[in-house]
Amino acid sequence: MNARTAVYLSFAGLGITTATFPALIPARAASDGDLVLLAAPMLFLGLLIGVLVTTAVGARMRPTAMAAIGSVVQATALIAVPITPGPIGFVAAAAIGGLGFGISEAAGNLVARAAAQTTGTAGLLARLTGVVAIVAATVPLLFAVAHAEPWRISLIGVLAAAHALTAVLLWRSVLPDARPTLAAGRLSHRGTLVIVAIALALFVGVESVFAGWSAVFGERLGGLAPTTASIGTTAYWGVVAAGRFGFAALVHRGHPPRRTFIIGMAAATVLLGVAALLRDVAPIAALVCIAVVVATVATGYAALVGIGLDTVTDAQAPRVVGVLVACGAIGGTLIPAVLLVGTGDPTAVATLLICSALSATVAIAAAVVSHRLHRSS
């Protein structure tokens, strides 16, 4: 199996994990209480640990082998969901799922960079994250249909088996120059990479609010029942898929990724402010504003990571990708957790206003990065 096929398989597996836990939150919260809401930030905490593990040992293993190990860990997390009752068990399973996610994502980014060759990492990452979105949109819909407990457990088993099969295929795949060497040389764009890392942390923090609690938004703003609120996660990832493939098409036609991303973040700043104003008087309209935001900023991860990786050499890429993904995971862990503690409700007006301010900060940081790279070229 070639590297490009392997990385698509790995990212498809990420779609399973990133959708399963958010989709199950409303139903588990209805029976186990709001402590289950911690599953969203804990998913990102596990992701952070997974990235750090990959950064520490990845230089001694093939990236495809590391991605295979990540798939096994994600399968284990899914199996733990039905056999660990109570909120603590579910939150712990989410953290384990995030651990496997982080391992697979960090390794998958390295595979993507190698597979991209001369076409540019940002474009390939946009397509790969589009695959994540398609799979993530499908999984919650399946949970909404199979909402009875026996069917739900069976579906979890099938998804865990899919991870296990992906692990086998990844382990057997071949990647040229698959043993990266960490370089001791200085990074030529160190200051720019610092700004990219900060922007990525803030961006992923905002994105994780809507991704991790997408089903909660569907329940509390869209009026869905807890057992069918997983449709909110399907809607979220469906909008993300449209945004990401739209971005990939724009990049293919020659539109600069950085400019497209900056415009999207500026629009998100305004729309999130509007959503905050409409939250209590017209919640459905607020939900529509949020959906537009999700579509316009769906390009963010691919744009920021792609910018970071395209400014370094092959030898520096493993170290840089570890730092970038780790910064994203830190933002995805801390920002939702702080917002949950501070507001008590992921859908609160204060949450939306803070996300609007963070989006403005990311837009400014991306503009600074774009100016620096244009000046140095």
Coordinates of C-alpha atoms in Angstrom, one line a residue:
M1 CA 0.0 0.0 0.0
N2 CA 1.4 3.4 -0.9
A3 CA 1.8 6.4 1.4
R4 CA -1.1 8.4 0.0
T5 CA -3.6 5.6 0.5
A6 CA -2.2 4.9 4.0
V7 CA -2.6 8.5 5.1
Y8 CA -6.2 8.7 3.8
L9 CA -7.1 5.6 5.8
S10 CA -5.5 7.1 8.9
F11 CA -7.4 10.3 8.6
A12 CA -10.7 8.4 8.0
G13 CA -10.1 6.8 11.4
L14 CA -9.7 10.2 13.0
G15 CA -13.2 11.0 11.8
I16 CA -14.6 8.0 13.7
T17 CA -13.1 9.1 17.0
T18 CA -13.6 12.8 16.7
A19 CA -17.3 12.3 16.1
T20 CA -18.2 9.3 18.3
F21 CA -17.6 10.9 21.7
P22 CA -19.3 14.3 21.0
A23 CA -22.2 12.4 19.4
L24 CA -22.7 10.4 22.6
I25 CA -22.4 13.3 25.1
P26 CA -26.1 14.4 25.2
A27 CA -27.5 10.8 25.8
R28 CA -24.8 10.1 28.4
A29 CA -25.4 13.5 30.1
A30 CA -29.1 12.7 30.3
S31 CA -28.4 9.6 32.4
D32 CA -25.1 10.5 34.1
G33 CA -25.2 14.3 34.5
D34 CA -23.3 17.3 33.1
L35 CA -19.9 15.9 34.3
V36 CA -20.0 14.1 31.0
L37 CA -19.4 17.4 29.2
L38 CA -15.8 17.2 30.3
A39 CA -15.3 14.4 27.7
A40 CA -14.8 17.2 25.0
P41 CA -11.7 18.9 26.6
M42 CA -10.4 15.5 27.9
L43 CA -10.4 14.2 24.3
F44 CA -8.0 17.1 23.5
L45 CA -5.9 16.4 26.6
G46 CA -5.4 12.9 25.4
L47 CA -4.6 14.2 22.0
L48 CA -1.9 16.4 23.5
I49 CA -0.3 13.4 25.3
G50 CA -0.5 11.4 22.1
V51 CA 1.4 14.1 20.2
L52 CA 4.1 14.3 22.8
V53 CA 4.5 10.5 22.7
T54 CA 4.8 10.6 18.9
T55 CA 7.3 13.4 19.1
A56 CA 9.4 11.5 21.6
V57 CA 9.6 8.2 19.9
G58 CA 8.5 8.9 16.3
A59 CA 12.0 9.4 15.0
R60 CA 12.7 5.7 15.8
M61 CA 9.6 4.4 14.0
R62 CA 8.0 4.6 10.5
P63 CA 5.2 7.3 10.6
T64 CA 2.8 4.7 9.2
A65 CA 3.6 2.3 12.0
M66 CA 3.0 5.0 14.6
A67 CA -0.3 5.8 12.9
A68 CA -1.2 2.1 13.1
I69 CA -0.5 2.1 16.9
G70 CA -2.8 5.2 17.2
S71 CA -5.6 3.3 15.5
V72 CA -5.2 0.4 18.0
V73 CA -5.5 2.9 20.9
Q74 CA -8.6 4.5 19.3
A75 CA -10.2 1.0 18.9
T76 CA -9.5 0.3 22.6
A77 CA -11.2 3.6 23.6
L78 CA -14.3 2.7 21.7
I79 CA -14.5 -0.7 23.2
A80 CA -14.2 0.9 26.7
V81 CA -17.3 3.1 26.1
P82 CA -20.0 0.4 26.7
I83 CA -18.1 -1.4 29.4
T84 CA -17.2 1.6 31.6
P85 CA -20.4 2.9 33.3
G86 CA -20.8 6.3 34.8
P87 CA -19.5 9.7 33.8
I88 CA -15.9 9.1 34.9
G89 CA -15.7 6.0 32.7
F90 CA -16.9 7.8 29.7
V91 CA -14.6 10.8 30.2
A92 CA -11.7 8.4 30.7
A93 CA -12.6 6.6 27.4
A94 CA -12.6 10.0 25.7
A95 CA -9.1 10.7 27.0
I96 CA -7.9 7.4 25.7
G97 CA -9.5 8.0 22.3
G98 CA -7.7 11.4 22.2
L99 CA -4.4 9.7 23.0
G100 CA -4.8 7.4 20.0
F101 CA -6.1 10.4 17.9
G102 CA -3.0 12.4 18.8
I103 CA -0.6 9.6 17.8
S104 CA -2.3 9.0 14.5
E105 CA -2.7 12.7 13.7
A106 CA 1.0 13.6 14.4
A107 CA 2.2 10.6 12.4
G108 CA -0.4 11.2 9.7
N109 CA 0.8 14.8 9.2
L110 CA 4.3 13.5 8.5
V111 CA 3.0 11.0 6.0
A112 CA 1.0 13.7 4.4
R113 CA 4.0 15.9 4.0
A114 CA 6.0 13.1 2.4
A115 CA 3.1 12.2 0.1
A116 CA 2.4 15.8 -0.9
Q117 CA 5.8 16.0 -2.8
T118 CA 5.7 19.1 -4.9
T119 CA 2.0 19.8 -4.7
G120 CA 2.1 21.6 -1.3
T121 CA 1.1 20.3 2.1
A122 CA -1.8 22.7 2.7
G123 CA -3.8 21.4 -0.3
L124 CA -3.4 17.7 0.7
L125 CA -4.2 18.4 4.3
A126 CA -7.3 20.2 3.2
R127 CA -8.4 17.0 1.3
L128 CA -7.4 14.8 4.2
T129 CA -9.3 16.8 6.8
G130 CA -12.2 16.8 4.3
V131 CA -12.2 13.0 4.6
V132 CA -12.2 13.4 8.4
A133 CA -15.3 15.6 8.1
I134 CA -17.2 13.2 5.8
V135 CA -16.6 10.2 8.1
A136 CA -17.3 12.3 11.2
A137 CA -20.6 13.5 9.6
T138 CA -21.7 9.9 8.9
V139 CA -20.9 8.3 12.3
P140 CA -23.3 10.5 14.4
L141 CA -26.1 9.9 11.9
L142 CA -25.6 6.2 12.5
F143 CA -25.8 6.7 16.2
A144 CA -29.0 8.7 15.8
V145 CA -30.6 5.8 13.9
A146 CA -29.2 3.1 16.2
H147 CA -30.2 4.9 19.4
A148 CA -31.5 1.8 21.2
E149 CA -28.8 0.5 23.5
P150 CA -28.1 -3.0 21.9
W151 CA -27.8 -1.4 18.4
R152 CA -25.6 1.4 19.8
I153 CA -23.2 -1.1 21.4
S154 CA -23.1 -3.1 18.1
L155 CA -22.2 0.0 16.2
I156 CA -19.4 0.9 18.6
G157 CA -18.0 -2.6 18.0
V158 CA -18.1 -2.2 14.2
L159 CA -16.3 1.2 14.5
A160 CA -13.7 -0.4 16.8
A161 CA -13.2 -3.2 14.2
A162 CA -12.7 -0.6 11.5
H163 CA -9.9 1.0 13.5
A164 CA -8.3 -2.4 14.0
L165 CA -8.4 -3.2 10.3
T166 CA -7.0 0.3 9.5
A167 CA -4.1 -0.5 11.9
V168 CA -3.2 -3.7 10.0
L169 CA -3.3 -1.9 6.7
L170 CA -1.2 1.0 7.9
W171 CA 1.4 -1.4 9.5
R172 CA 1.8 -3.1 6.1
S173 CA 2.1 0.1 4.1
V174 CA 5.3 1.5 2.7
L175 CA 6.5 5.1 2.9
P176 CA 9.8 6.2 1.2
D177 CA 12.3 7.6 3.6
A178 CA 10.0 6.6 6.4
R179 CA 12.6 7.1 9.2
P180 CA 12.8 10.8 9.7
T181 CA 15.8 12.3 11.4
L182 CA 15.4 15.2 13.8
A183 CA 17.6 18.0 12.7
A184 CA 19.7 20.1 15.0
G185 CA 19.9 23.0 12.7
R186 CA 18.2 26.4 13.3
L187 CA 14.8 27.0 12.0
S188 CA 14.9 29.7 9.3
H189 CA 11.4 31.1 10.2
R190 CA 11.4 30.6 14.0
G191 CA 9.5 33.8 14.8
T192 CA 6.9 33.1 12.2
L193 CA 6.4 29.5 13.5
V194 CA 5.9 30.9 17.0
I195 CA 3.0 33.1 15.7
V196 CA 1.6 30.1 13.7
A197 CA 1.7 27.9 16.9
I198 CA -0.1 30.5 19.0
A199 CA -2.7 31.1 16.3
L200 CA -3.2 27.3 16.0
A201 CA -3.7 27.0 19.7
L202 CA -6.4 29.7 19.7
F203 CA -8.0 28.4 16.5
V204 CA -8.3 24.8 17.7
G205 CA -9.6 26.0 21.0
V206 CA -12.5 27.8 19.3
E207 CA -13.0 25.0 16.8
S208 CA -13.2 22.4 19.6
V209 CA -16.0 24.4 21.3
F210 CA -18.2 23.7 18.3
A211 CA -16.8 20.3 17.4
G212 CA -16.7 18.8 20.9
W213 CA -20.2 20.1 21.9
S214 CA -21.8 20.1 18.5
A215 CA -24.5 17.7 19.7
V216 CA -25.0 19.9 22.8
F217 CA -25.6 22.9 20.5
G218 CA -28.1 20.8 18.6
E219 CA -29.9 19.9 21.8
R220 CA -29.9 23.3 23.5
L221 CA -30.3 25.7 20.5
G222 CA -31.9 23.4 18.0
G223 CA -34.4 21.7 20.3
L224 CA -33.3 18.1 19.6
A225 CA -33.9 15.3 22.1
P226 CA -30.9 13.9 23.9
T227 CA -31.2 10.5 22.1
T228 CA -31.2 12.1 18.6
A229 CA -29.0 15.2 19.3
S230 CA -26.1 13.3 17.7
I231 CA -27.6 14.7 14.5
G232 CA -26.1 18.0 15.6
T233 CA -22.6 16.4 15.2
T234 CA -23.6 15.1 11.8
A235 CA -24.6 18.6 10.7
Y236 CA -21.4 20.1 12.1
W237 CA -19.1 17.8 10.2
G238 CA -21.2 18.0 7.1
V239 CA -20.7 21.8 7.1
V240 CA -17.0 21.2 7.8
A241 CA -16.7 18.9 4.8
A242 CA -18.3 21.4 2.5
G243 CA -15.9 24.1 3.8
R244 CA -12.8 22.0 3.6
F245 CA -13.4 20.7 0.1
G246 CA -14.4 24.1 -1.0
F247 CA -11.0 25.4 0.3
A248 CA -9.1 22.6 -1.4
A249 CA -10.8 23.6 -4.7
L250 CA -9.8 27.2 -4.2
V251 CA -6.2 26.2 -3.5
H252 CA -6.2 24.0 -6.6
R253 CA -7.3 26.9 -8.7
G254 CA -4.5 29.1 -7.4
H255 CA -6.1 31.1 -4.7
P256 CA -3.6 31.8 -1.8
P257 CA -4.5 29.7 1.3
R258 CA -3.5 32.4 3.7
R259 CA -5.7 35.1 2.2
T260 CA -8.7 32.7 2.1
F261 CA -8.2 31.8 5.8
I262 CA -7.8 35.4 7.0
I263 CA -11.1 36.4 5.3
G264 CA -12.8 33.4 6.9
M265 CA -11.6 34.3 10.4
A266 CA -12.6 37.9 10.0
A267 CA -16.1 36.8 8.9
A268 CA -16.2 34.4 11.9
T269 CA -15.5 37.3 14.3
V270 CA -18.5 39.2 13.1
L271 CA -20.9 36.2 12.8
L272 CA -20.1 34.9 16.3
G273 CA -20.9 38.4 17.7
V274 CA -24.2 38.3 15.8
A275 CA -24.9 34.8 17.2
A276 CA -24.3 36.0 20.7
L277 CA -26.9 38.8 20.2
L278 CA -29.4 36.3 18.8
R279 CA -28.7 33.5 21.3
D280 CA -31.6 34.2 23.6
V281 CA -34.1 35.8 21.3
A282 CA -33.7 33.7 18.2
P283 CA -31.7 30.5 19.0
I284 CA -32.2 28.9 15.6
A285 CA -30.9 32.0 13.8
A286 CA -27.9 32.0 16.1
L287 CA -27.4 28.3 15.2
V288 CA -27.4 29.3 11.5
C289 CA -24.7 31.9 12.1
I290 CA -22.6 29.3 13.9
A291 CA -23.0 26.9 11.0
V292 CA -21.8 29.6 8.6
V293 CA -18.8 30.2 10.9
V294 CA -18.0 26.5 10.9
A295 CA -18.0 26.5 7.1
T296 CA -15.8 29.6 6.7
V297 CA -13.2 28.5 9.2
A298 CA -13.1 24.8 8.3
T299 CA -9.9 25.6 6.4
G300 CA -8.1 26.8 9.5
Y301 CA -6.2 23.7 10.6
A302 CA -5.0 22.8 7.1
A303 CA -4.0 26.4 6.4
L304 CA -2.1 26.9 9.6
V305 CA -0.3 23.5 9.8
G306 CA 0.4 23.7 6.0
I307 CA 2.0 27.1 6.4
G308 CA 4.1 25.9 9.3
L309 CA 5.3 22.8 7.4
D310 CA 6.0 24.5 4.2
T311 CA 8.5 26.9 5.9
V312 CA 10.8 24.1 7.1
T313 CA 13.0 21.4 5.6
D314 CA 12.2 17.7 5.5
A315 CA 14.6 17.0 8.4
Q316 CA 12.9 19.7 10.6
A317 CA 9.4 18.6 9.8
P318 CA 9.0 15.9 12.5
R319 CA 10.0 18.4 15.3
V320 CA 7.8 21.2 13.9
V321 CA 4.7 19.1 13.3
G322 CA 5.0 17.8 16.9
V323 CA 5.1 21.3 18.3
L324 CA 2.3 22.6 16.1
V325 CA -0.1 19.7 16.8
A326 CA 0.8 19.9 20.5
C327 CA -0.1 23.7 20.6
G328 CA -3.4 22.9 18.9
A329 CA -4.1 20.2 21.4
I330 CA -3.3 22.6 24.3
G331 CA -5.7 25.1 23.0
G332 CA -8.3 22.5 22.4
T333 CA -8.0 21.3 26.0
L334 CA -7.7 24.6 27.9
I335 CA -10.1 26.9 26.1
P336 CA -13.2 24.7 26.3
A337 CA -12.4 23.7 29.8
V338 CA -12.0 27.3 30.9
L339 CA -15.2 28.3 29.1
L340 CA -17.1 25.4 30.7
V341 CA -15.9 26.4 34.2
G342 CA -16.5 30.1 33.6
T343 CA -19.9 29.9 31.9
G344 CA -21.3 26.5 32.9
D345 CA -22.9 26.2 29.5
P346 CA -21.1 25.6 26.2
T347 CA -23.8 27.5 24.4
A348 CA -23.8 30.6 26.6
V349 CA -23.7 34.1 25.2
A350 CA -20.4 34.7 27.0
T351 CA -18.9 31.6 25.2
L352 CA -19.9 33.0 21.8
L353 CA -18.5 36.4 22.6
I354 CA -15.2 35.0 23.8
C355 CA -14.9 32.8 20.7
S356 CA -15.5 35.9 18.6
A357 CA -12.6 37.7 20.3
L358 CA -10.3 34.7 19.8
S359 CA -11.3 34.5 16.2
A360 CA -10.3 38.1 15.7
T361 CA -6.9 37.4 17.3
V362 CA -6.3 34.5 15.0
A363 CA -7.2 36.6 12.0
I364 CA -4.6 39.3 13.1
A365 CA -1.9 36.6 13.7
A366 CA -2.5 35.0 10.3
A367 CA -2.3 38.4 8.6
V368 CA 1.1 39.1 10.4
V369 CA 2.3 35.7 9.3
S370 CA 1.2 36.3 5.7
H371 CA 3.0 39.7 5.7
R372 CA 6.2 38.1 7.0
L373 CA 6.3 35.3 4.5
H374 CA 5.5 37.6 1.6
R375 CA 8.4 40.0 2.7
S376 CA 10.9 37.1 3.0
S377 CA 10.0 35.6 -0.4

